[in-house]
Coordinates of C-alpha atoms and ligand atoms in Angstrom, one line a residue:
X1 CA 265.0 -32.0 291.4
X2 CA 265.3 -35.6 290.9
X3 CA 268.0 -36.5 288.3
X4 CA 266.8 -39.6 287.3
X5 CA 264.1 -42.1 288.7
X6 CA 265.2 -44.9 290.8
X7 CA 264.5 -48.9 289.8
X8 CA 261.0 -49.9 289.4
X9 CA 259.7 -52.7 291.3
X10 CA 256.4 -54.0 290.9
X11 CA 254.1 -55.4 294.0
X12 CA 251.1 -57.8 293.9
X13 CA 248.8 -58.2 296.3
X14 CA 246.6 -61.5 297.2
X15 CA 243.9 -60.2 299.7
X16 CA 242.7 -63.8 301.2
X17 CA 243.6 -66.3 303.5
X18 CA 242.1 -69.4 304.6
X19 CA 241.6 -67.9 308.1
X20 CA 243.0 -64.7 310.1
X21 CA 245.9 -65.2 312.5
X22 CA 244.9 -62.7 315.4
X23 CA 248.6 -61.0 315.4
X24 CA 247.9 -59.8 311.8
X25 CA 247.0 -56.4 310.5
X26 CA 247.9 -56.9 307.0
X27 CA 245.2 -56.6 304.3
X28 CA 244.2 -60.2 304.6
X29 CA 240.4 -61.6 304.6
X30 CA 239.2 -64.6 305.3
X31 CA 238.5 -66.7 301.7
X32 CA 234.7 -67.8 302.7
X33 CA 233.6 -70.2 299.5
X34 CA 235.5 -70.1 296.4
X35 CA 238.0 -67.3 295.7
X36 CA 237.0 -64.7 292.4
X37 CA 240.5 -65.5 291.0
X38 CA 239.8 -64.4 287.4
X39 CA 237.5 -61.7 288.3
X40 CA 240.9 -60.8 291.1
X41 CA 243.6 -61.5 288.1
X42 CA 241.5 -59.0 285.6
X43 CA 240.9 -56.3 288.3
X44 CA 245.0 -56.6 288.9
X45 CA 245.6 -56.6 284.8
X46 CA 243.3 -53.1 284.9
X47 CA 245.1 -51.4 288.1
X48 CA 248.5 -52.1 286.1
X49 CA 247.7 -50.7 283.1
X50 CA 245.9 -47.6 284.7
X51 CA 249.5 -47.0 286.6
X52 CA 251.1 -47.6 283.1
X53 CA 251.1 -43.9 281.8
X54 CA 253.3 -43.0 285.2
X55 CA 256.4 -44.8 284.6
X56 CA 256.4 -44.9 280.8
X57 CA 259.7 -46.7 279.5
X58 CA 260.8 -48.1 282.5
X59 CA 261.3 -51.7 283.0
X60 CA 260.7 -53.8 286.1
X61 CA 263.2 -54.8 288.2
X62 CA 261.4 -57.9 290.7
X63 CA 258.1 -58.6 291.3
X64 CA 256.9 -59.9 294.6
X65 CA 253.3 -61.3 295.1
X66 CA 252.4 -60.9 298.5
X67 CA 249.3 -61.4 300.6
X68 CA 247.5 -62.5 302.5
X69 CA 248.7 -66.1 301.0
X70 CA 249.2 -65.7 296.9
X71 CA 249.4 -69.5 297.2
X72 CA 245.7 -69.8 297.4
X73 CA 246.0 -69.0 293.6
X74 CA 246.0 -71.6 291.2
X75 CA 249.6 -72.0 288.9
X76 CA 246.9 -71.0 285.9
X77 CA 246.3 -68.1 287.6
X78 CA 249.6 -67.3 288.5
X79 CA 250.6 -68.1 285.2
X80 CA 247.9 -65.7 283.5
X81 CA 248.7 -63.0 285.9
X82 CA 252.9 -63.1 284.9
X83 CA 252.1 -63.1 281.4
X84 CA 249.8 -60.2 281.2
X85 CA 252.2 -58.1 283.2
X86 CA 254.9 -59.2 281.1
X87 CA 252.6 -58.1 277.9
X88 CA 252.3 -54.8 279.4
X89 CA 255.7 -53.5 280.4
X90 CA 259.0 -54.5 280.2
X91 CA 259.8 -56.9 282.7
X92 CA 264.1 -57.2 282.8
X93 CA 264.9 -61.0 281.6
X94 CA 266.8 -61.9 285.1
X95 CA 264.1 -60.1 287.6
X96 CA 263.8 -61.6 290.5
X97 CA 259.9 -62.6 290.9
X98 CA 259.0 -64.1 294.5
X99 CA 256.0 -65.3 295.6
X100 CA 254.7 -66.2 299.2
X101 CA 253.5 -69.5 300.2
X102 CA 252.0 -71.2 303.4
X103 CA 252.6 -74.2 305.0
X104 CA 249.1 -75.7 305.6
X105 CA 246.8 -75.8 302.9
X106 CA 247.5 -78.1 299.2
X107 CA 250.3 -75.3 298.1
X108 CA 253.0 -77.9 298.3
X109 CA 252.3 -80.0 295.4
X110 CA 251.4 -76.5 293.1
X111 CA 255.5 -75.0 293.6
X112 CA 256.4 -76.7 290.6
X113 CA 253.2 -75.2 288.6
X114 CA 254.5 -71.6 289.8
X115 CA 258.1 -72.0 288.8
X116 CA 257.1 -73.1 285.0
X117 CA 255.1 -69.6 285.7
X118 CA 257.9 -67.9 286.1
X119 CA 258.0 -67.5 290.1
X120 CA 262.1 -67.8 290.5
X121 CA 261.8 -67.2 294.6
X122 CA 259.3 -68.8 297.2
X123 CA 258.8 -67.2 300.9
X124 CA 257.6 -69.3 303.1
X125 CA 255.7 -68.0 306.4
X126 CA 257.0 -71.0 308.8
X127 CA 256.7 -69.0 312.1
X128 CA 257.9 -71.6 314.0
X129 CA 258.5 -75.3 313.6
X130 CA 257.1 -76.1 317.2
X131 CA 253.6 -77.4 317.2
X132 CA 252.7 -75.6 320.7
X133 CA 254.0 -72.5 319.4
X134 CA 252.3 -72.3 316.2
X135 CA 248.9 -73.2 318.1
X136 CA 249.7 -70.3 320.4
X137 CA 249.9 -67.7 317.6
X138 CA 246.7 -69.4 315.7
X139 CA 248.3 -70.5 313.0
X140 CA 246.6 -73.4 310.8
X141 CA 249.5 -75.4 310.2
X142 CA 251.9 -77.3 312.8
X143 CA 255.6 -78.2 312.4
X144 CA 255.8 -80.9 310.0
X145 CA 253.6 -79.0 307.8
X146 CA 255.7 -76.2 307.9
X147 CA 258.9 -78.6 307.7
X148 CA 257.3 -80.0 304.3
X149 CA 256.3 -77.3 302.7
X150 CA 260.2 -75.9 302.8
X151 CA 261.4 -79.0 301.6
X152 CA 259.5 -79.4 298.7
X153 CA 260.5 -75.3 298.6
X154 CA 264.1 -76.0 298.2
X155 CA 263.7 -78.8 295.8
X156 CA 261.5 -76.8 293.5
X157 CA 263.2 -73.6 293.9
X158 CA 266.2 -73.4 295.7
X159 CA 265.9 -69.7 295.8
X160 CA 263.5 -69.9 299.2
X161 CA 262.8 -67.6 302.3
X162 CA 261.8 -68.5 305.4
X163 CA 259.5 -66.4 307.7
X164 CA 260.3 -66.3 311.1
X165 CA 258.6 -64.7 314.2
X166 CA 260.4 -65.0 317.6
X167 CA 259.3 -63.5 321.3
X168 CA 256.0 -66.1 320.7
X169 CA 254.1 -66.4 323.7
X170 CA 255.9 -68.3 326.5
X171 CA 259.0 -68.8 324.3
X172 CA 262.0 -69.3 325.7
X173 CA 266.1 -67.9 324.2
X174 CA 266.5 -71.6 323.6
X175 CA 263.4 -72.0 322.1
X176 CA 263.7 -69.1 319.5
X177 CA 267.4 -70.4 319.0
X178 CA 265.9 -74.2 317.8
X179 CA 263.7 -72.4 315.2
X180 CA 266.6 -70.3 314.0
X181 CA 268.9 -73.4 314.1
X182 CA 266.3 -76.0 312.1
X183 CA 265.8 -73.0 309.1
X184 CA 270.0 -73.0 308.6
X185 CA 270.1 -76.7 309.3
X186 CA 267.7 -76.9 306.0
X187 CA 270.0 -74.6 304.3
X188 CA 267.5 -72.2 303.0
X189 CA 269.7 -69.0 301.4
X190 CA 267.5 -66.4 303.4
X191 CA 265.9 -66.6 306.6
X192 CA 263.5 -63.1 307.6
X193 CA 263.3 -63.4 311.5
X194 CA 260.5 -60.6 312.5
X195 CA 260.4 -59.8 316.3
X196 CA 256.0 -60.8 317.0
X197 CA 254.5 -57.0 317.2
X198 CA 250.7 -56.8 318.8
X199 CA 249.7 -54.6 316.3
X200 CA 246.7 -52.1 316.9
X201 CA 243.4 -53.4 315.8
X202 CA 244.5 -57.1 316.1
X203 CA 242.8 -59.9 318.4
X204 CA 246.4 -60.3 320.2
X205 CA 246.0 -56.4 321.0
X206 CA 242.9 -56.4 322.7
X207 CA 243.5 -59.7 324.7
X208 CA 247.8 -59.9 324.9
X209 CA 249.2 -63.2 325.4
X210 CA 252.0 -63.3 327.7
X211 CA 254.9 -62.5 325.7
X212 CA 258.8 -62.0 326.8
X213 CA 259.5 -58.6 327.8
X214 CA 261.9 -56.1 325.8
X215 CA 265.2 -57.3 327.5
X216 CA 264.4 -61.2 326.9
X217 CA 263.2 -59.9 323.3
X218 CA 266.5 -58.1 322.7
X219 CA 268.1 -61.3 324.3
X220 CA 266.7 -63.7 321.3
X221 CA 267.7 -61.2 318.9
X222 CA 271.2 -61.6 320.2
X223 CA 271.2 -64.9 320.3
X224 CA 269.7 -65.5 316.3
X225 CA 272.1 -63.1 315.1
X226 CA 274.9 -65.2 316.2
X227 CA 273.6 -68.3 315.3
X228 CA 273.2 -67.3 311.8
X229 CA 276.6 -65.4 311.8
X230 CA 278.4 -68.5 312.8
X231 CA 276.4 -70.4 309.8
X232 CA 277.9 -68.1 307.3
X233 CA 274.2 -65.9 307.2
X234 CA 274.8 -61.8 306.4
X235 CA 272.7 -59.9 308.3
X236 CA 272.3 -57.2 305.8
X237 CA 268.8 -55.6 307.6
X238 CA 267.2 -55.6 310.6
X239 CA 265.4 -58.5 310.4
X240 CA 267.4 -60.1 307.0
X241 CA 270.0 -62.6 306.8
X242 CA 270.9 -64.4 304.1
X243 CA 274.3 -66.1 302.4
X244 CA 275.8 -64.5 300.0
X245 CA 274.7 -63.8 296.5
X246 CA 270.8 -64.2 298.1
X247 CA 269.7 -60.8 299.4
X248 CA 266.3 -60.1 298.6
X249 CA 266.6 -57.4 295.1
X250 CA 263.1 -56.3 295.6
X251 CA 263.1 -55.6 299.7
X252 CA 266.6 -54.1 298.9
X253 CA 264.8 -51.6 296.5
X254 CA 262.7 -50.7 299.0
X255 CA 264.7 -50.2 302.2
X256 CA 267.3 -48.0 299.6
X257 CA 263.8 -45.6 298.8
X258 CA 263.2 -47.3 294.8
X259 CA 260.2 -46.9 293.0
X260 CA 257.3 -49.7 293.4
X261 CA 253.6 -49.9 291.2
X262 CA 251.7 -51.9 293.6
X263 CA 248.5 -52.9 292.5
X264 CA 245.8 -55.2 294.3
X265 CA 243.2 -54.2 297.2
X266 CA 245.2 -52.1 299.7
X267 CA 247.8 -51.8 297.7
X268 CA 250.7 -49.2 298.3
X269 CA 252.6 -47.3 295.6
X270 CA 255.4 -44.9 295.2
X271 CA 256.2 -43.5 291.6
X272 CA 259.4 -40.8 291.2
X273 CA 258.7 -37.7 288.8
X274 CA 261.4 -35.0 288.1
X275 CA 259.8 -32.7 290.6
X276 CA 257.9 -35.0 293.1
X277 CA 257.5 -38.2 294.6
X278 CA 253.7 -39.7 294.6
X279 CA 252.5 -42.4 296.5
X280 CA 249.3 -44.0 296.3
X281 CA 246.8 -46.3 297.9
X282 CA 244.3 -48.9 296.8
X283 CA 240.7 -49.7 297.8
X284 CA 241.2 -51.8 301.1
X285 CA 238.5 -54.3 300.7
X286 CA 238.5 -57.1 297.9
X287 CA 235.1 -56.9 296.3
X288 CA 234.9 -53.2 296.4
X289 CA 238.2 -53.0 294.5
X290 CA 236.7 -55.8 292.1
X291 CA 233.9 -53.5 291.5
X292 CA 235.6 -50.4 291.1
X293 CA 237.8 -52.2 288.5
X294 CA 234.6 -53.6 286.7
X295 CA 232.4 -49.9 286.8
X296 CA 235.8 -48.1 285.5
X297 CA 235.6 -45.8 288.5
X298 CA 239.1 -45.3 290.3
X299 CA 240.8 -48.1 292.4
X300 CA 243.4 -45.7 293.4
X301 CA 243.8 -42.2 296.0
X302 CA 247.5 -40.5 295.3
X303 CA 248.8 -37.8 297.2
X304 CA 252.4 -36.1 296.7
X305 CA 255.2 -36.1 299.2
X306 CA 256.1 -33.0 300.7
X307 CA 259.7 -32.3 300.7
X308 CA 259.8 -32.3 304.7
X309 CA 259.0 -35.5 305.0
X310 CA 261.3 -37.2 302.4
X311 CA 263.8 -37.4 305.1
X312 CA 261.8 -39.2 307.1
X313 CA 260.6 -41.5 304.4
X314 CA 264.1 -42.4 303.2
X315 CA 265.8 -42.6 306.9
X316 CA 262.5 -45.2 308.0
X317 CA 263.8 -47.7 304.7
X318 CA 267.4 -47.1 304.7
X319 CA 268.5 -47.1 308.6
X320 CA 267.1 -50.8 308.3
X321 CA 270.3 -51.7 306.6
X322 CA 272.9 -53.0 308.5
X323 CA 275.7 -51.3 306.1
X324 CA 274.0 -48.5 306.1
X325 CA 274.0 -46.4 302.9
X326 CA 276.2 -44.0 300.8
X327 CA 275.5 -40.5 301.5
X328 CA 275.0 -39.8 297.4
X329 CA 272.0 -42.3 297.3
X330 CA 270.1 -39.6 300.0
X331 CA 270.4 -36.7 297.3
X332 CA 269.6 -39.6 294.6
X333 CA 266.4 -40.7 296.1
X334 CA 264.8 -37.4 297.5
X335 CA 266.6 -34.3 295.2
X336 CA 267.6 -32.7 298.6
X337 CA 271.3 -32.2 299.6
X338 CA 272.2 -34.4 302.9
X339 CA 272.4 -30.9 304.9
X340 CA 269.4 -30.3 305.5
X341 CA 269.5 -33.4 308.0
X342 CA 272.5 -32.5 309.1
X343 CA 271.7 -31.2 312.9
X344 CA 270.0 -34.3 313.4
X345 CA 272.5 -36.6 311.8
X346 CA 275.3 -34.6 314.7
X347 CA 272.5 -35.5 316.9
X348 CA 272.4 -39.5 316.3
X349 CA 275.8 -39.5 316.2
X350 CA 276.3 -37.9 319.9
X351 CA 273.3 -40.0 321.2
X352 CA 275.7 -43.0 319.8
X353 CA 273.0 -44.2 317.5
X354 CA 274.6 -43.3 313.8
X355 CA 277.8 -43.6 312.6
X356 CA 279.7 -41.7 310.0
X357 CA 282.1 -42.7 308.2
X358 CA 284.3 -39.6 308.0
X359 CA 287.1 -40.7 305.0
X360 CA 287.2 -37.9 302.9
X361 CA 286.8 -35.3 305.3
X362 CA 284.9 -32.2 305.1
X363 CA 282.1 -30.8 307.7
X364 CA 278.4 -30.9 307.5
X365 CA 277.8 -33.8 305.6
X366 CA 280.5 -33.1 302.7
X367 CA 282.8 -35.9 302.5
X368 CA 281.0 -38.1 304.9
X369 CA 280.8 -41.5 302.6
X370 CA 278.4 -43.7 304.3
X371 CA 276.1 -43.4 307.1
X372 CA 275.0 -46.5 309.0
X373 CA 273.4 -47.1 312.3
X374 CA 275.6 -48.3 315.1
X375 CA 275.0 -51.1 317.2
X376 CA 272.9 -49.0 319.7
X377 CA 271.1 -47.6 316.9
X378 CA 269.7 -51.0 315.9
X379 CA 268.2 -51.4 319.2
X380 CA 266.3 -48.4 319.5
X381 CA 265.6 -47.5 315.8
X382 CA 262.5 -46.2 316.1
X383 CA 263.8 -43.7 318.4
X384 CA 267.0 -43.2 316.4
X385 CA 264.1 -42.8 313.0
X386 CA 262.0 -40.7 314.6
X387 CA 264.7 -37.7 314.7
X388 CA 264.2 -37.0 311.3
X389 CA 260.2 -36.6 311.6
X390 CA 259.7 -32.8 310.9
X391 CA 257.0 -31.1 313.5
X392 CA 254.9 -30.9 310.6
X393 CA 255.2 -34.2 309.7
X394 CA 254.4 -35.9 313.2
X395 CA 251.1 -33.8 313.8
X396 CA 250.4 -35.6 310.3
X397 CA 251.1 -38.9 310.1
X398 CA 252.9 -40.2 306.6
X399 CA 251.5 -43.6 304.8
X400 CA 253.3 -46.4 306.3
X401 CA 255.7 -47.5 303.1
X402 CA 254.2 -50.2 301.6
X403 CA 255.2 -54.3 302.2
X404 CA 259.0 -55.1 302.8
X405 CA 258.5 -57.2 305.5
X406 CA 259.9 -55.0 308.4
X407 CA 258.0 -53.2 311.2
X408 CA 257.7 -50.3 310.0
X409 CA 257.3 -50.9 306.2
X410 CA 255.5 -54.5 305.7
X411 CA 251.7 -53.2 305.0
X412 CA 250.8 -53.9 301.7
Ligands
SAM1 C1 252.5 -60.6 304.7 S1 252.9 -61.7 306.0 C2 252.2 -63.0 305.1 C3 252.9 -64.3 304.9 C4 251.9 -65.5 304.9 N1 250.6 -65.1 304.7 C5 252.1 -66.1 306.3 O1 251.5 -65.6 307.2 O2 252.7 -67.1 306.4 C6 254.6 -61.8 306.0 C7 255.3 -62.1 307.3 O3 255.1 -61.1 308.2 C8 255.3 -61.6 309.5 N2 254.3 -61.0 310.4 C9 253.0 -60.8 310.2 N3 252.4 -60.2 311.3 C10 253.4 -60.0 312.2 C11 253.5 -59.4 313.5 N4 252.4 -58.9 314.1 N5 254.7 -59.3 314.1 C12 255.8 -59.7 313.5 N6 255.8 -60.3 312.3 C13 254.6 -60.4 311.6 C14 255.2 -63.1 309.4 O4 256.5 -63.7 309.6 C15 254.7 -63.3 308.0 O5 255.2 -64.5 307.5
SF4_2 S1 249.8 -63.8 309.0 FE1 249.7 -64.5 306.9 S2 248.3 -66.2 307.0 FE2 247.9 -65.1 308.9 S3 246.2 -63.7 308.4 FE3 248.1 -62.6 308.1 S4 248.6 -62.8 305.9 FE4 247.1 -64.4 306.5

């Protein structure tokens, strides 16, 4: 049983982009003629108050509306879609509400029409803020685009993200390091530095660029993590840094297993009950959720979690965090006592990719505080993850957990 039901966040997801970078296997189409932004905002308005019933008296904690590139959207629209959320459930007065924006297109001059929407927190997807780079990875936007759009970001909002990607094709350590040293030299609070994946299904997956290898990879991730150390950044997940007071709330709910709506095409969900955790997936494509939404028929398919593979689920979000996490919050978040991952937990431990922090004493998992992964552990977390995947589960694979902006949990 599950004593009470974590925070609520609440997801949004923008399905369009002005064109599709081939390393990208988000739920992102290419906007050909005019985007259906009202016909989008209403179909979003419906899915929430469908999902309403589910998590009656609870309010929401952040918002974050993600794409594909939410700053295709008009202000109005943004503005329209805020307030009809906030008509419909209680959104908490100091929630963080972020919204993604790309260098570009016109999106600079609408910040200011987002923030008297109530945006408080722009994400910028910079990349890179080398011309050659970004033309290497397709993007539609070169340096001093990407270098305008995060200063008019700062100025409007102060509260900004940058999106990084390093291990571009041909990049050098040095290279990566510039990128990571012109973000801190604007003094944006947080800085998401993502490792480039060639994800299944992508353009870069059937024809690979010539990227560096793991060891040159691991290299850069070296060197950015003490370049933003020396700035004063926390590195407080595995791709995260930030300076204090600035850690993203609503990716924190998600890598410490919180609750989430998430409506929009391809949308992911995951809603807590006493007795079960349900997630739930949206219609993929945008004009067949737009007409599911407009025929009343379901935009929606939920199916429950089984107990075996909540420790999965929870290990996959929560070993991102550099700190690690408080042995209660397992128990919290999945209603199962912390032994029944005990023999792998010993395991990590003796491969030398968990630590434990023993104060307190006690044996199998009793007294053990805080559970974090160690150094080693960072480096090979998907090995160090993939110890708690039942049998059962691995024959079947789980959802992956829906958009937080790492690996393993960024799909909308
Ligand atoms: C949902 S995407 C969208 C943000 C925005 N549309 C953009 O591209 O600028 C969020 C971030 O994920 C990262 N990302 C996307 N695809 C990736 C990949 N294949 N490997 C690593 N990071 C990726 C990029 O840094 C991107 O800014
Ligand atoms: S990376 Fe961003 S801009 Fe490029 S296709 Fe994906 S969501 Fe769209």
């Amino acid at each position: 049983m599950i004593p009470h039901p974590p925070p609520l966040s609440l997801y949004v997801h923008i399905p369009w982009c002005v064109r599709k970078c081939p390393y990208c296997d988000f739920n992102s189409h290419e906007s050909r003629g005019e985007i259906p932004e009202k016909e989008y905002v209403d179909a979003l308005v419906a899915d929430l108050e469908a999902s309403l019933p589910d998590v009656w008296g609870r309010r929401i904690q952040s918002i974050f509306i993600g794409g594909g590139t939410p700053s295709l959207f008009k202000p109005s629209s943004i503005d329209h879609l805020l307030t009809s959320i906030r008509t419909r459930i209680h959104v908490n007065a100091e929630a963080e509400i972020t919204m993604e924006a790309n260098p570009g297109t016109f999106e600079a001059e609408r910040f200011l029409g987002y923030r008297e929407a109530g945006v408080n927190r722009l994400s910028i997807g910079v990349q890179s803020f080398d011309d050659a780079k970004l033309a290497s990875i397709g993007r539609i936007h070169g340096g001093e685009e990407a270098r305008r759009a995060v200063a008019s970001a700062l100025e409007a909002f102060g509260n900004v993200n940058i999106d990084l990607m390093y291990a571009l094709p041909a990049q050098t350590a040095e290279e990566a390091a510039s990128d990571i040293r012109e973000a801190i030299a604007f003094g944006a609070p947080h800085v998401s530095a993502y490792h480039l994946t060639l994800e299944e299904g992508t353009p870069f997956h059937r024809n690979p660029p010539s990227i560096p290898d793991d060891d040159a990879a691991a290299g850069m991730q070296d060197a950015l993590e003490s370049e933003f150390a020396q700035a004063g950044y926390e590195h407080y997940e595995t791709s995260a840094f930030a300076k204090a007071g600035f850690r993203s709330r609503h990716n924190l709910n998600y890598w410490t297993f919180g609750d989430y709506l998430g409506i929009g095409a391809g949308a992911h969900a995951k809603v807590t009950f006493l007795e079960r955790v349900r997630r739930e997936m949206r219609i993929r494509q945008p004009q067949a959720y737009m007409n599911a939404s407009l025929s009343g028929k379901p935009m929606r398919e939920a199916h429950e979690v089984e107990d075996v593979e909540l420790p999965f689920e929870f290990m996959l979000n929560a070993l991102r965090l550099i700190e690690g996490f408080p042995v209660s919050l397992f128990t919290e978040r999945t209603g199962l006592p912390i032994i029944v991952i005990e023999p792998q937990l010993e395991e990590g431990e003796r491969a030398g990719l968990l630590e434990r922090d023993h104060h307190g004493g006690g044996t199998l998992g009793v007294g053990n505080q805080w559970i974090r992964p160690s150094v080693k552990g960072r480096r090979f977390l998907n090995d160090l993850i993939e110890r708690f995947l039942p049998d059962a589960v691995a024959a079947k694979p789980v959802i992956p957990i829906a958009n937080a902006y790492s690996r393993d949990s960024r799909r909308p």
